[in-house]
mmCIF file of C-alpha atoms and ligand atoms in Angstrom:
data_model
loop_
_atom_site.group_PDB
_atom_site.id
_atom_site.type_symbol
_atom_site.label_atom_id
_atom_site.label_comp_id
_atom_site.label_asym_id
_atom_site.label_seq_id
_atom_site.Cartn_x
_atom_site.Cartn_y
_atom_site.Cartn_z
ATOM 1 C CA UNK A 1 0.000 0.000 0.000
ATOM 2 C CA UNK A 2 1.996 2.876 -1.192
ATOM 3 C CA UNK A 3 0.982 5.722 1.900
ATOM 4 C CA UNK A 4 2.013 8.412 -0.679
ATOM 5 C CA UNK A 5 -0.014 8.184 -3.781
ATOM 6 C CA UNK A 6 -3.924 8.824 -2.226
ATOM 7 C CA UNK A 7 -6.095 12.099 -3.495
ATOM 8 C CA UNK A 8 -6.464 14.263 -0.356
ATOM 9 C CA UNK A 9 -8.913 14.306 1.922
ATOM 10 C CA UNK A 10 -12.224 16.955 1.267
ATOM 11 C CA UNK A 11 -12.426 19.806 3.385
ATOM 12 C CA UNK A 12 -15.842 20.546 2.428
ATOM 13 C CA UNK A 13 -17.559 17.109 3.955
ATOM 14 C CA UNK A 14 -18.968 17.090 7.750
ATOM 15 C CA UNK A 15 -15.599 16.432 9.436
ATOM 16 C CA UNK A 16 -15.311 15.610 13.523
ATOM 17 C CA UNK A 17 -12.062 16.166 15.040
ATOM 18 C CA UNK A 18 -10.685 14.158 17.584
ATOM 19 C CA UNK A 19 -8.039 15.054 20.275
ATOM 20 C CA UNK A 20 -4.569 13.705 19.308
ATOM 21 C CA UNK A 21 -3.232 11.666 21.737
ATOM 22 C CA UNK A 22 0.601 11.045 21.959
ATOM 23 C CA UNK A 23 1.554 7.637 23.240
ATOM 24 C CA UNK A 24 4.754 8.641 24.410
ATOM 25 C CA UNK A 25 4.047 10.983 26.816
ATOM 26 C CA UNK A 26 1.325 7.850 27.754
ATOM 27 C CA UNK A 27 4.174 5.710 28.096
ATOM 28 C CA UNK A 28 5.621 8.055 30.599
ATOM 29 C CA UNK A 29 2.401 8.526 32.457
ATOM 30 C CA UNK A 30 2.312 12.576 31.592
ATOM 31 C CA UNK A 31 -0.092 13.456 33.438
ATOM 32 C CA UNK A 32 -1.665 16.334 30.865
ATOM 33 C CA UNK A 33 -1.712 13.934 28.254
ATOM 34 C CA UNK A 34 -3.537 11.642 30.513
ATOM 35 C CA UNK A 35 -6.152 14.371 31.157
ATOM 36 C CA UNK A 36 -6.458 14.253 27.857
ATOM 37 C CA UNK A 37 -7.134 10.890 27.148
ATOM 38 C CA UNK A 38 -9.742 11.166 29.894
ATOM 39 C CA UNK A 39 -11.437 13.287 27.997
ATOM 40 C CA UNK A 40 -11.111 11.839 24.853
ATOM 41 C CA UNK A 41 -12.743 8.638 26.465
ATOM 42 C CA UNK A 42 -15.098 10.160 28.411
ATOM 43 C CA UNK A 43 -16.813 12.677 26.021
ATOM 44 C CA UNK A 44 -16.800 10.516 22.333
ATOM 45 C CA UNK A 45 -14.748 7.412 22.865
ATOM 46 C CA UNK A 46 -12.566 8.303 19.803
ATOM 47 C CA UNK A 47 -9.190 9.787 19.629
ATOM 48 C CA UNK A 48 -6.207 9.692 17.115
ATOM 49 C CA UNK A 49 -2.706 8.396 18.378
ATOM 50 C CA UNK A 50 0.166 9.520 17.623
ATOM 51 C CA UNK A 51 3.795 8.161 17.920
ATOM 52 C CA UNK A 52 2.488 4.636 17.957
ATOM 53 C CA UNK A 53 4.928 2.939 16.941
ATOM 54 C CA UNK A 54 3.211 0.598 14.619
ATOM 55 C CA UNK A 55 3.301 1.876 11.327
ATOM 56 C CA UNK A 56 6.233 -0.854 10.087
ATOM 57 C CA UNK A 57 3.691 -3.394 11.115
ATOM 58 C CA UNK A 58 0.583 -1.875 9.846
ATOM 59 C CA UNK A 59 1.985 -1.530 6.360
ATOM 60 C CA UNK A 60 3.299 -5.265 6.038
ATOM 61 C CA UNK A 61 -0.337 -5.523 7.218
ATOM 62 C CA UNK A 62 -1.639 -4.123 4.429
ATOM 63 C CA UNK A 63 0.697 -5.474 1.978
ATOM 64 C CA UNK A 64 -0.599 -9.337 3.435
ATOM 65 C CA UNK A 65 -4.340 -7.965 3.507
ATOM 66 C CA UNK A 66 -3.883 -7.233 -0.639
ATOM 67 C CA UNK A 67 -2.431 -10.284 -1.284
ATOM 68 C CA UNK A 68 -4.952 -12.418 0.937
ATOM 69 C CA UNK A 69 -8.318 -10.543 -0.409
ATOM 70 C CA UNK A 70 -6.661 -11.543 -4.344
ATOM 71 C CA UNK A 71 -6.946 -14.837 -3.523
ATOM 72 C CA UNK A 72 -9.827 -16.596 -5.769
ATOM 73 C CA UNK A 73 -13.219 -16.474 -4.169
ATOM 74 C CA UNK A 74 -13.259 -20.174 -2.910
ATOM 75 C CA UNK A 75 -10.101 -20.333 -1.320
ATOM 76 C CA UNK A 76 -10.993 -17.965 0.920
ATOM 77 C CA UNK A 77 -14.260 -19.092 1.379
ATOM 78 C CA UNK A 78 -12.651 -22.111 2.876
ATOM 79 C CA UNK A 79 -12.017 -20.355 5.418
ATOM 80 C CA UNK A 80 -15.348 -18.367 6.139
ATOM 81 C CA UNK A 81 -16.527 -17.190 9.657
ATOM 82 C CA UNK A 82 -19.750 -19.532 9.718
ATOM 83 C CA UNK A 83 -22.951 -18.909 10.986
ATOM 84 C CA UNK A 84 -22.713 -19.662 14.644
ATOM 85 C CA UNK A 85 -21.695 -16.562 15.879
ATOM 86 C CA UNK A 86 -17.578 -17.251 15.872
ATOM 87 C CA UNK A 87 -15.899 -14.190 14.260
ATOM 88 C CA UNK A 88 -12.487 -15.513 12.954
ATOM 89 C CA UNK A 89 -12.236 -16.193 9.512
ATOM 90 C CA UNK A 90 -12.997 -14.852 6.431
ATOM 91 C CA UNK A 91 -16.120 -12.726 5.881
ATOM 92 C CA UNK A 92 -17.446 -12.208 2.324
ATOM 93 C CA UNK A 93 -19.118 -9.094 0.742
ATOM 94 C CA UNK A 94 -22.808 -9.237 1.634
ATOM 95 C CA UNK A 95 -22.586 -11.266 4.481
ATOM 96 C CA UNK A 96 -23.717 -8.856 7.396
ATOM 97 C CA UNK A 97 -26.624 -7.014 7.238
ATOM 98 C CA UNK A 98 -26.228 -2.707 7.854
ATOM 99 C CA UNK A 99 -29.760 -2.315 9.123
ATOM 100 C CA UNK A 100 -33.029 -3.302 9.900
ATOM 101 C CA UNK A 101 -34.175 -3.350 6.551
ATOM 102 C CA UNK A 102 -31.199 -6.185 6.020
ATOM 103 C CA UNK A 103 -29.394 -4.204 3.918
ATOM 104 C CA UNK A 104 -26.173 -5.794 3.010
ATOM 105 C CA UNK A 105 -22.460 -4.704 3.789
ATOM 106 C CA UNK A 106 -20.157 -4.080 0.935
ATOM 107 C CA UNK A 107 -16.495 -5.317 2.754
ATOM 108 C CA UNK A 108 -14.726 -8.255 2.958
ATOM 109 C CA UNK A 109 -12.584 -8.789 5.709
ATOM 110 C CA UNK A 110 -10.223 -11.064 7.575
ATOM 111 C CA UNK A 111 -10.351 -11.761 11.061
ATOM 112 C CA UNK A 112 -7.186 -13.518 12.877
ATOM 113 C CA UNK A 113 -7.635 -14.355 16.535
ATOM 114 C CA UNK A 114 -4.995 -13.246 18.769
ATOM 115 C CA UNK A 115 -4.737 -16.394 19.733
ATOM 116 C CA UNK A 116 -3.711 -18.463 16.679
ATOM 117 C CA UNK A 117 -0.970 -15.551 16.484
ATOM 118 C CA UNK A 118 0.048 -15.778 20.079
ATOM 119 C CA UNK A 119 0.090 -19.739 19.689
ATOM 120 C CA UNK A 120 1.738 -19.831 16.332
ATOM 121 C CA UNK A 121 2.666 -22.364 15.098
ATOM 122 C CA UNK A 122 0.175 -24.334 17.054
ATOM 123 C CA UNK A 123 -3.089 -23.644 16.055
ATOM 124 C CA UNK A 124 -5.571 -22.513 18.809
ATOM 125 C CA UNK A 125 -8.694 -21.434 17.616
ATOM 126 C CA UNK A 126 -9.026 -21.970 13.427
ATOM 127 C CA UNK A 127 -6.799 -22.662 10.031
ATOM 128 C CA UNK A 128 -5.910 -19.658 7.804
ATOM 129 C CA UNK A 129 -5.516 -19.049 4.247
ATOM 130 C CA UNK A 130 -1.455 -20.631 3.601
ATOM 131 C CA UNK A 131 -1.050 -16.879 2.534
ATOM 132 C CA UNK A 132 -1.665 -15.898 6.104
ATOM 133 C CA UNK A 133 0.508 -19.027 7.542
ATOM 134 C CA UNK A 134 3.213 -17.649 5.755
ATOM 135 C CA UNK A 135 3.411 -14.901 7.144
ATOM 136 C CA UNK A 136 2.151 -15.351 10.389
ATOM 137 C CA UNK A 137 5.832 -15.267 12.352
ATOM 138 C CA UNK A 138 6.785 -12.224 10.522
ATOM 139 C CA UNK A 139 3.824 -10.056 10.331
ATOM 140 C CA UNK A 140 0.902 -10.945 11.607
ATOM 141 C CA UNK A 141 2.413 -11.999 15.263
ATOM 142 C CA UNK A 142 4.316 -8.752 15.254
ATOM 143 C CA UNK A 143 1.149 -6.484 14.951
ATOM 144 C CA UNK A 144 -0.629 -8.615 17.207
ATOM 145 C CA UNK A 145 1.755 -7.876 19.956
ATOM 146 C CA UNK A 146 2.495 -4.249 18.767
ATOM 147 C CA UNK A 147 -0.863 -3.936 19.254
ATOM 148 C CA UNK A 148 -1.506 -6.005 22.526
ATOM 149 C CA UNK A 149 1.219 -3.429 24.173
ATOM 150 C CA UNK A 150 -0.519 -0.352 22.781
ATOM 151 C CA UNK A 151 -4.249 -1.384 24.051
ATOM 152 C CA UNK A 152 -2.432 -3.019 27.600
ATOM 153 C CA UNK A 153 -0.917 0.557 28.199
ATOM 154 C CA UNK A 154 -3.882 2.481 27.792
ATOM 155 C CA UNK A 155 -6.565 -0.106 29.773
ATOM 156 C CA UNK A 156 -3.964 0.208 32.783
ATOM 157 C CA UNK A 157 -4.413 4.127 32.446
ATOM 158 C CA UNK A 158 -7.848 3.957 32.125
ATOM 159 C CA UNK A 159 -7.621 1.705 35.175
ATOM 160 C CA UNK A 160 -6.015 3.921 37.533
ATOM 161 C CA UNK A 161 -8.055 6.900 36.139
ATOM 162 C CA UNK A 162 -11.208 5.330 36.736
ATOM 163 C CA UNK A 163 -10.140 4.302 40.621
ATOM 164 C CA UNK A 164 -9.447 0.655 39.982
ATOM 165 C CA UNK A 165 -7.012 -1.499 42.012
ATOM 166 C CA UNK A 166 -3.835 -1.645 39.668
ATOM 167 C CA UNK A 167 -4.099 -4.231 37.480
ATOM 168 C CA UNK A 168 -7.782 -4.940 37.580
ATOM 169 C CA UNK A 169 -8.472 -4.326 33.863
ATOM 170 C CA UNK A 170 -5.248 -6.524 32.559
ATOM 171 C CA UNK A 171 -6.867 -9.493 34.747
ATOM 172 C CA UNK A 172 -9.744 -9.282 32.412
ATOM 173 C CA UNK A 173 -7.666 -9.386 29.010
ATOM 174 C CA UNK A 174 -5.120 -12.233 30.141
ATOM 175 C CA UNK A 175 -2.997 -13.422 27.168
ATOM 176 C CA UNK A 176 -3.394 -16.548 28.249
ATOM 177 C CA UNK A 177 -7.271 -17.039 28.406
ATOM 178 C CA UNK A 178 -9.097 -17.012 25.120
ATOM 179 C CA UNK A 179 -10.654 -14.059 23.683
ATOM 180 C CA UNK A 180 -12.545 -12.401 20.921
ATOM 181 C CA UNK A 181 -9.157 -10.162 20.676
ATOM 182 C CA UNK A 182 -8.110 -10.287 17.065
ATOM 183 C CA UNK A 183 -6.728 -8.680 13.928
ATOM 184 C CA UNK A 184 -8.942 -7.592 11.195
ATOM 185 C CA UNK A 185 -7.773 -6.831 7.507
ATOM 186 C CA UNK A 186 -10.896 -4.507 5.769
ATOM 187 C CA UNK A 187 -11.634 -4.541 2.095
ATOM 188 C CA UNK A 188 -13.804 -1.963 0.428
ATOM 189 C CA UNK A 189 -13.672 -2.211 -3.132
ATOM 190 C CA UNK A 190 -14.925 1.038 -5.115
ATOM 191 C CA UNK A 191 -18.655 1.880 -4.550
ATOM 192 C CA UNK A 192 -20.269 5.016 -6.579
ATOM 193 C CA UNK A 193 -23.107 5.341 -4.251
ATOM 194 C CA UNK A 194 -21.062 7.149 -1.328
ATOM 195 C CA UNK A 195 -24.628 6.650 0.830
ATOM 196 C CA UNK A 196 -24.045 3.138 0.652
ATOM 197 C CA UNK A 197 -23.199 1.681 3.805
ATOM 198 C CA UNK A 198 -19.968 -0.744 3.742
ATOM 199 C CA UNK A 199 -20.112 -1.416 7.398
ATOM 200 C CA UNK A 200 -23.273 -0.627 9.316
ATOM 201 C CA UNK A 201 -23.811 1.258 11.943
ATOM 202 C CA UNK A 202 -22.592 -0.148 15.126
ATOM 203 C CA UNK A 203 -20.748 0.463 18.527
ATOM 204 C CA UNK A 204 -17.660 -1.856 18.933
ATOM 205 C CA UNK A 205 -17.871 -5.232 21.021
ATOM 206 C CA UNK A 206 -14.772 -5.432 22.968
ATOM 207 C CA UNK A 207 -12.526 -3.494 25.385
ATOM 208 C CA UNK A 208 -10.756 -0.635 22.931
ATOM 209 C CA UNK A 209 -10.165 -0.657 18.918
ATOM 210 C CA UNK A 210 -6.850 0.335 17.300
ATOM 211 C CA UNK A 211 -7.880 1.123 13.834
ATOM 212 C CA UNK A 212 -5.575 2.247 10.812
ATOM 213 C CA UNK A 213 -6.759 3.249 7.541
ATOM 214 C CA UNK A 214 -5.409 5.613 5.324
ATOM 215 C CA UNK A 215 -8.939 6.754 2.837
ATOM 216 C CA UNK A 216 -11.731 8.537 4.454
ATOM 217 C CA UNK A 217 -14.997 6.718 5.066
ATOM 218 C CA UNK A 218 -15.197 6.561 9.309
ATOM 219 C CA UNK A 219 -17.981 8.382 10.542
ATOM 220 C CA UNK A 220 -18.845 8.601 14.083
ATOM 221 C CA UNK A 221 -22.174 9.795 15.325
ATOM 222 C CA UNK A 222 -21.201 12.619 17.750
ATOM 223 C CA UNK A 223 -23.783 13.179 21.106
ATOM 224 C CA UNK A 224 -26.386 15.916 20.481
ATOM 225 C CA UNK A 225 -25.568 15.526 16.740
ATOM 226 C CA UNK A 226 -27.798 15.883 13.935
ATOM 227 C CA UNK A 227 -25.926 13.413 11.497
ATOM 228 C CA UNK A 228 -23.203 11.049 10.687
ATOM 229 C CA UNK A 229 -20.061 13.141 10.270
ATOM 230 C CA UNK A 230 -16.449 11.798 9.237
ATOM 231 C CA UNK A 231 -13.348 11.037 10.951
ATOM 232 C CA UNK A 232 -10.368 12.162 8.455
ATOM 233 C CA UNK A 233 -7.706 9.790 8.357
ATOM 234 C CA UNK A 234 -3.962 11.817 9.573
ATOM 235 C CA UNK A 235 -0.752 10.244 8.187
ATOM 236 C CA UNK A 236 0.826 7.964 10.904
ATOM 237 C CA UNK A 237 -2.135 8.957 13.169
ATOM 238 C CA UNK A 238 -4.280 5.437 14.580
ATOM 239 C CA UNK A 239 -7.701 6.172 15.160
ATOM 240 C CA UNK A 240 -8.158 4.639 18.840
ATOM 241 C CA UNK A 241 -12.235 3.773 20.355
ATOM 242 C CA UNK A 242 -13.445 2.862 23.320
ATOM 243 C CA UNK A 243 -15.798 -0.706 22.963
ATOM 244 C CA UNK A 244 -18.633 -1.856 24.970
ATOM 245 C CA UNK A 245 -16.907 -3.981 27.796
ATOM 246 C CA UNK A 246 -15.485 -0.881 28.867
ATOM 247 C CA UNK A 247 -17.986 1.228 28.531
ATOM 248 C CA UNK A 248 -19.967 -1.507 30.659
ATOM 249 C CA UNK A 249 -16.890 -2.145 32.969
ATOM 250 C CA UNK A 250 -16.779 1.476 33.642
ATOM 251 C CA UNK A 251 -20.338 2.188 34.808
ATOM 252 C CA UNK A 252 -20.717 3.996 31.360
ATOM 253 C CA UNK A 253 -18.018 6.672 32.489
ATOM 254 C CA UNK A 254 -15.873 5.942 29.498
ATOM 255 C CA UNK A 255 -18.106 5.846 25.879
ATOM 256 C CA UNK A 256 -18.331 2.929 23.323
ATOM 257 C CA UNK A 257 -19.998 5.767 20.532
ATOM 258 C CA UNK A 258 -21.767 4.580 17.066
ATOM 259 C CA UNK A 259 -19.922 4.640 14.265
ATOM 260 C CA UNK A 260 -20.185 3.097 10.867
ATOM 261 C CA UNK A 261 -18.259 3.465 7.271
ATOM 262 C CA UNK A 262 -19.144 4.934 3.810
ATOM 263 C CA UNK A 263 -17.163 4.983 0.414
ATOM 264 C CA UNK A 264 -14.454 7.880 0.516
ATOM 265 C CA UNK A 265 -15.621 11.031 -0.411
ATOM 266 C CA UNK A 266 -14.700 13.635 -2.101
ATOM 267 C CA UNK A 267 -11.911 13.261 -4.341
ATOM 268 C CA UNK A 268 -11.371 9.805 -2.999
ATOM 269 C CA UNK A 269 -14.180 8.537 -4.211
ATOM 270 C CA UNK A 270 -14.204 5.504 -6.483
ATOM 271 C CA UNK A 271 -11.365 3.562 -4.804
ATOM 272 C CA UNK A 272 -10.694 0.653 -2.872
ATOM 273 C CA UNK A 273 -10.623 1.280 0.823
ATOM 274 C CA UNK A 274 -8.059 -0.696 2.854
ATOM 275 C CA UNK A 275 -8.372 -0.741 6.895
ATOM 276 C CA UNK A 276 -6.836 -2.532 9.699
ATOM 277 C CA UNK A 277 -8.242 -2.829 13.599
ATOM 278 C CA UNK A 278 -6.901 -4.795 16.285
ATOM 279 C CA UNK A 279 -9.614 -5.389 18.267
ATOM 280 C CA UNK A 280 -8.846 -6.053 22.307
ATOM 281 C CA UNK A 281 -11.822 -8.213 23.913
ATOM 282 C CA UNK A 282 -11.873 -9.574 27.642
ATOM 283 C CA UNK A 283 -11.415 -12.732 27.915
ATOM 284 C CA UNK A 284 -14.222 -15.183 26.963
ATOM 285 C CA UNK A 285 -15.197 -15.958 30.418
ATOM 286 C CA UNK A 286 -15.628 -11.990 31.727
ATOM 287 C CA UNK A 287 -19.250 -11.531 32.880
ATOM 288 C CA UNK A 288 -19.818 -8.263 31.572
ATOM 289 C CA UNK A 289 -20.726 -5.864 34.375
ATOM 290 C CA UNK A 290 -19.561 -2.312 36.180
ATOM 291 C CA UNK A 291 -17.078 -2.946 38.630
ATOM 292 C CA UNK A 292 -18.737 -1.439 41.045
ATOM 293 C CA UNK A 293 -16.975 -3.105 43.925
ATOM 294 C CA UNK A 294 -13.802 -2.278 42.868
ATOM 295 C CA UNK A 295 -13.929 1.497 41.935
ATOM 296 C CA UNK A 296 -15.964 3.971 44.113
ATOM 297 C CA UNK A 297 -15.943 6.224 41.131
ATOM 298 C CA UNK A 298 -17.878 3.255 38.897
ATOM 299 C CA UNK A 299 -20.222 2.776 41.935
ATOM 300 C CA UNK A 300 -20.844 6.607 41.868
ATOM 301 C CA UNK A 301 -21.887 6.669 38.112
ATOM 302 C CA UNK A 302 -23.800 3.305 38.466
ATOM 303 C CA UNK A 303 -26.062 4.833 41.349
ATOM 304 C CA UNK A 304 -26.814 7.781 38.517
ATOM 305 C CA UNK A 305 -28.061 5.259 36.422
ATOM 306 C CA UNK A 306 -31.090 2.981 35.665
ATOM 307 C CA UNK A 307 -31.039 0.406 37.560
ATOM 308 C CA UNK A 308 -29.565 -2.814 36.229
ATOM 309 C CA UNK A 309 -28.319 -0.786 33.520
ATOM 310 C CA UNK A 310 -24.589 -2.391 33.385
ATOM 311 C CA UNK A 311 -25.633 -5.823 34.498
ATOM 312 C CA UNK A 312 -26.083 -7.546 30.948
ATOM 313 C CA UNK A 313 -26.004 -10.989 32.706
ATOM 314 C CA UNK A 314 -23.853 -12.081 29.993
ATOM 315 C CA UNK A 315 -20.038 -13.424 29.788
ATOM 316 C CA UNK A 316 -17.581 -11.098 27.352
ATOM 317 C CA UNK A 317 -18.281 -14.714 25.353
ATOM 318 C CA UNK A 318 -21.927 -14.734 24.859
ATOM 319 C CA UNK A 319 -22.042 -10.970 24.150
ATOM 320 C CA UNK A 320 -19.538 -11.277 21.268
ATOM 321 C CA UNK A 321 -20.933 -14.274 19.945
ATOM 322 C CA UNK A 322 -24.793 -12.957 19.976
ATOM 323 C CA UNK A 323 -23.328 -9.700 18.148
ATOM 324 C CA UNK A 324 -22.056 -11.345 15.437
ATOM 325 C CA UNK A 325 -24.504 -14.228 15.064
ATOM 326 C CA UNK A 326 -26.955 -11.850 14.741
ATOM 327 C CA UNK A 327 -25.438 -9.679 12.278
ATOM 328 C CA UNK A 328 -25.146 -12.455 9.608
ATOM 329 C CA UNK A 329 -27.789 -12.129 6.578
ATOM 330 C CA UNK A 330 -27.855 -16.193 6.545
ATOM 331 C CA UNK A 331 -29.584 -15.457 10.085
ATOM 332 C CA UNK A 332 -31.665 -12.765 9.246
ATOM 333 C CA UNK A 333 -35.368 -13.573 10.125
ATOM 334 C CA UNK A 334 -36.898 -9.924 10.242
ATOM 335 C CA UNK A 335 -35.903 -6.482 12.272
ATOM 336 C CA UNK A 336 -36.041 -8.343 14.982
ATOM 337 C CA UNK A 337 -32.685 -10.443 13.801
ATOM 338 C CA UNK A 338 -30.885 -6.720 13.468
ATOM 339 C CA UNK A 339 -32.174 -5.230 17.123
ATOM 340 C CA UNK A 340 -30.798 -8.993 18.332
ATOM 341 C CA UNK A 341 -27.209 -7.494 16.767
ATOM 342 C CA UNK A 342 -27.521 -4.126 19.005
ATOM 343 C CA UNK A 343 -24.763 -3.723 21.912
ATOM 344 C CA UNK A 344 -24.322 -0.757 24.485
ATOM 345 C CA UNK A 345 -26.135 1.600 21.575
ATOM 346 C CA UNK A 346 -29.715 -0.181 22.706
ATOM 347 C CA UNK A 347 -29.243 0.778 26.568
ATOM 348 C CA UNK A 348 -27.975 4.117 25.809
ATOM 349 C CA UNK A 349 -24.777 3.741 27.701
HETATM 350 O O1 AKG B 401 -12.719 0.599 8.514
HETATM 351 C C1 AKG B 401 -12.865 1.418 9.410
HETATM 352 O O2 AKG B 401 -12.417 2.590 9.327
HETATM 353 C C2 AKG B 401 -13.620 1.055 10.682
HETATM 354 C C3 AKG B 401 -13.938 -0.408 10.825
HETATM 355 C C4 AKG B 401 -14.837 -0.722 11.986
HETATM 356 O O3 AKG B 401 -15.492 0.119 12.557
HETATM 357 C C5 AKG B 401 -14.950 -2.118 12.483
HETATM 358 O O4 AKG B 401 -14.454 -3.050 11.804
HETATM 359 O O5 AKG B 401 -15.518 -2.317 13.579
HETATM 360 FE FE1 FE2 B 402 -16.117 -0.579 14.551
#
């Protein structure tokens, strides 16, 4: 993916900034730049980062992603996600629905679970594409951790922000225990209709979202907004998001916020969109609940709240499995099949 050669960005399209975060002065605990990560996940749940680190990785990435998505049609099939509500694998075109109507997506995409990379060779959860295998040790495992150390250092700031005992978060997103956590390689191919939804609208599943894509498209749905606008993609800049375990973990303090993705606009428009998340998920035995006990601060915003609001009686597991189960056109029944989809954005978090 050469990161030179794209038409700009419009500056005439509804366009939402979001605070730039810098990960090195997170590193070394700065406590301004903390503040401002507070805020960024506090008030949208959305904020770019800066000195990542990651770019090497994301572009082999990408480079892996083209070569996978050119594979014929039934080899990657081979490996598709299935019906049941597991999310690794291969998703084609069309698969999901966007809406209620059952409107159907327009990407393909490749999910790797983080723990077929952090088991490599063995395999832990699901077989790949031999594309992927091959470069499993030297790209895909990189990222993987790259990103597992970039999501780990925010959750433990976000931890002692929100009052928790040190380490509490972490314990939830153990390397060892399994996990929806996993790598996803996006392909848009050109769409004319830039109204026509490629990914639906939806608020993330997991813990936080580490997204890289270098076309517009993003758009987030801002609080108190009237309409969809779009996140503008910086050079070098990761667009980071807070999911719904933490918004749930944190007694809806921090904000899992709708978002969904177009065609590029503007002078974009018309070509292929590439994007790349690694998506951090507790582990698949985390019952998905505010910690009240642990935080006085959660047990504060909790009290605010509806009652039984954050208790969704369900493990990190059955929530991520539901999600995507329901999402799948081969599942579709009516509306009903869609609102059966919905995460935090259904109880208003
Ligand atoms: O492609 C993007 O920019 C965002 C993708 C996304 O929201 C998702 O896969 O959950
Ligand atoms: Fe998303």
């Amino acid at each position: 993916m050469p990161a030179l050669a794209y038409p700009p960005f419009p500056d005439d399209v509804p366009t939402h900034p979001l605070l730039v975060i810098d990960y090195e002065l997170i590193k070394a605990r700065d406590a301004g730049e903390i503040e401002r990560l507070w805020e960024a996940g506090t008030k949208l749940g959305f904020w770019y980062l800066k000195n990542h680190g990651a770019d090497e990785f994301v572009d082999r990435m990408f480079t892996l992603g083209a070569e996978v998505m050119a594979l014929p049609t039934e080899e990657k099939m081979k490996f598709e996600q299935g019906d049941d509500g597991m999310s690794f694998g291969y998703k084609a075109a069309g698969a999901n629905a966007v809406d209620a109507t059952g409107e159907r997506d327009t990407v393909e995409f490749l999910n790797v679970a983080k723990d077929d990379a952090l088991a490599w060779p063995k395999q832990a959860r699901r077989a790949y594409p031999e594309t992927v295998n091959a470069q499993m040790h030297t790209t895909v495992v990189p990222f993987v951790k790259k990103s597992l150390e970039v999501n780990n250092t925010l959750l433990e700031v976000f931890n002692d922000r929100l009052g928790l005992p040190a380490g509490t978060l972490l314990r939830f997103h153990s390397a060892e225990e399994y996990s929806g956590s996993e790598a996803r390689l996006i392909k848009n191919p050109p769409i004319s209709n830039l109204n026509k939804q490629a990914i639906g609208s939806h608020t993330d599943f997991g813990t936080l979202s580490f997204l890289h894509n270098r076309l517009g498209g993003l758009q987030v749905f801002v609080p108190g907004a009237e309409s969809w606008q779009y996140v503008k993609p910086i050079p070098n800049h990761a667009i980071c998001n807070i999911g719904d375990a933490l918004a749930i973990f944190s007694g809806g303090i921090l904000r899992s916020n709708l978002h969904r993705v177009v065609p590029p606009p503007g002078q974009q428009s018309g070509l292929e969109r590439w994007s790349l998340v690694f998506f951090t998920r507790p582990g698949n035995s985390s019952v998905l609940t505010a910690l009240t006990q642990d935080s006085p601060t959660i047990a504060e915003s909790v009290r605010s709240a509806p009652p039984g609001k954050y208790e969704t009686g369900s493990t990190a597991f059955e929530w991520f499995s539901r999600r995507i189960k329901n999402q799948r056109i081969n599942n579709r029944k009516g509306p009903e099949t869609w609102m059966a989809s919905r995460g935090t954005e259904q109880i208003e978090v």
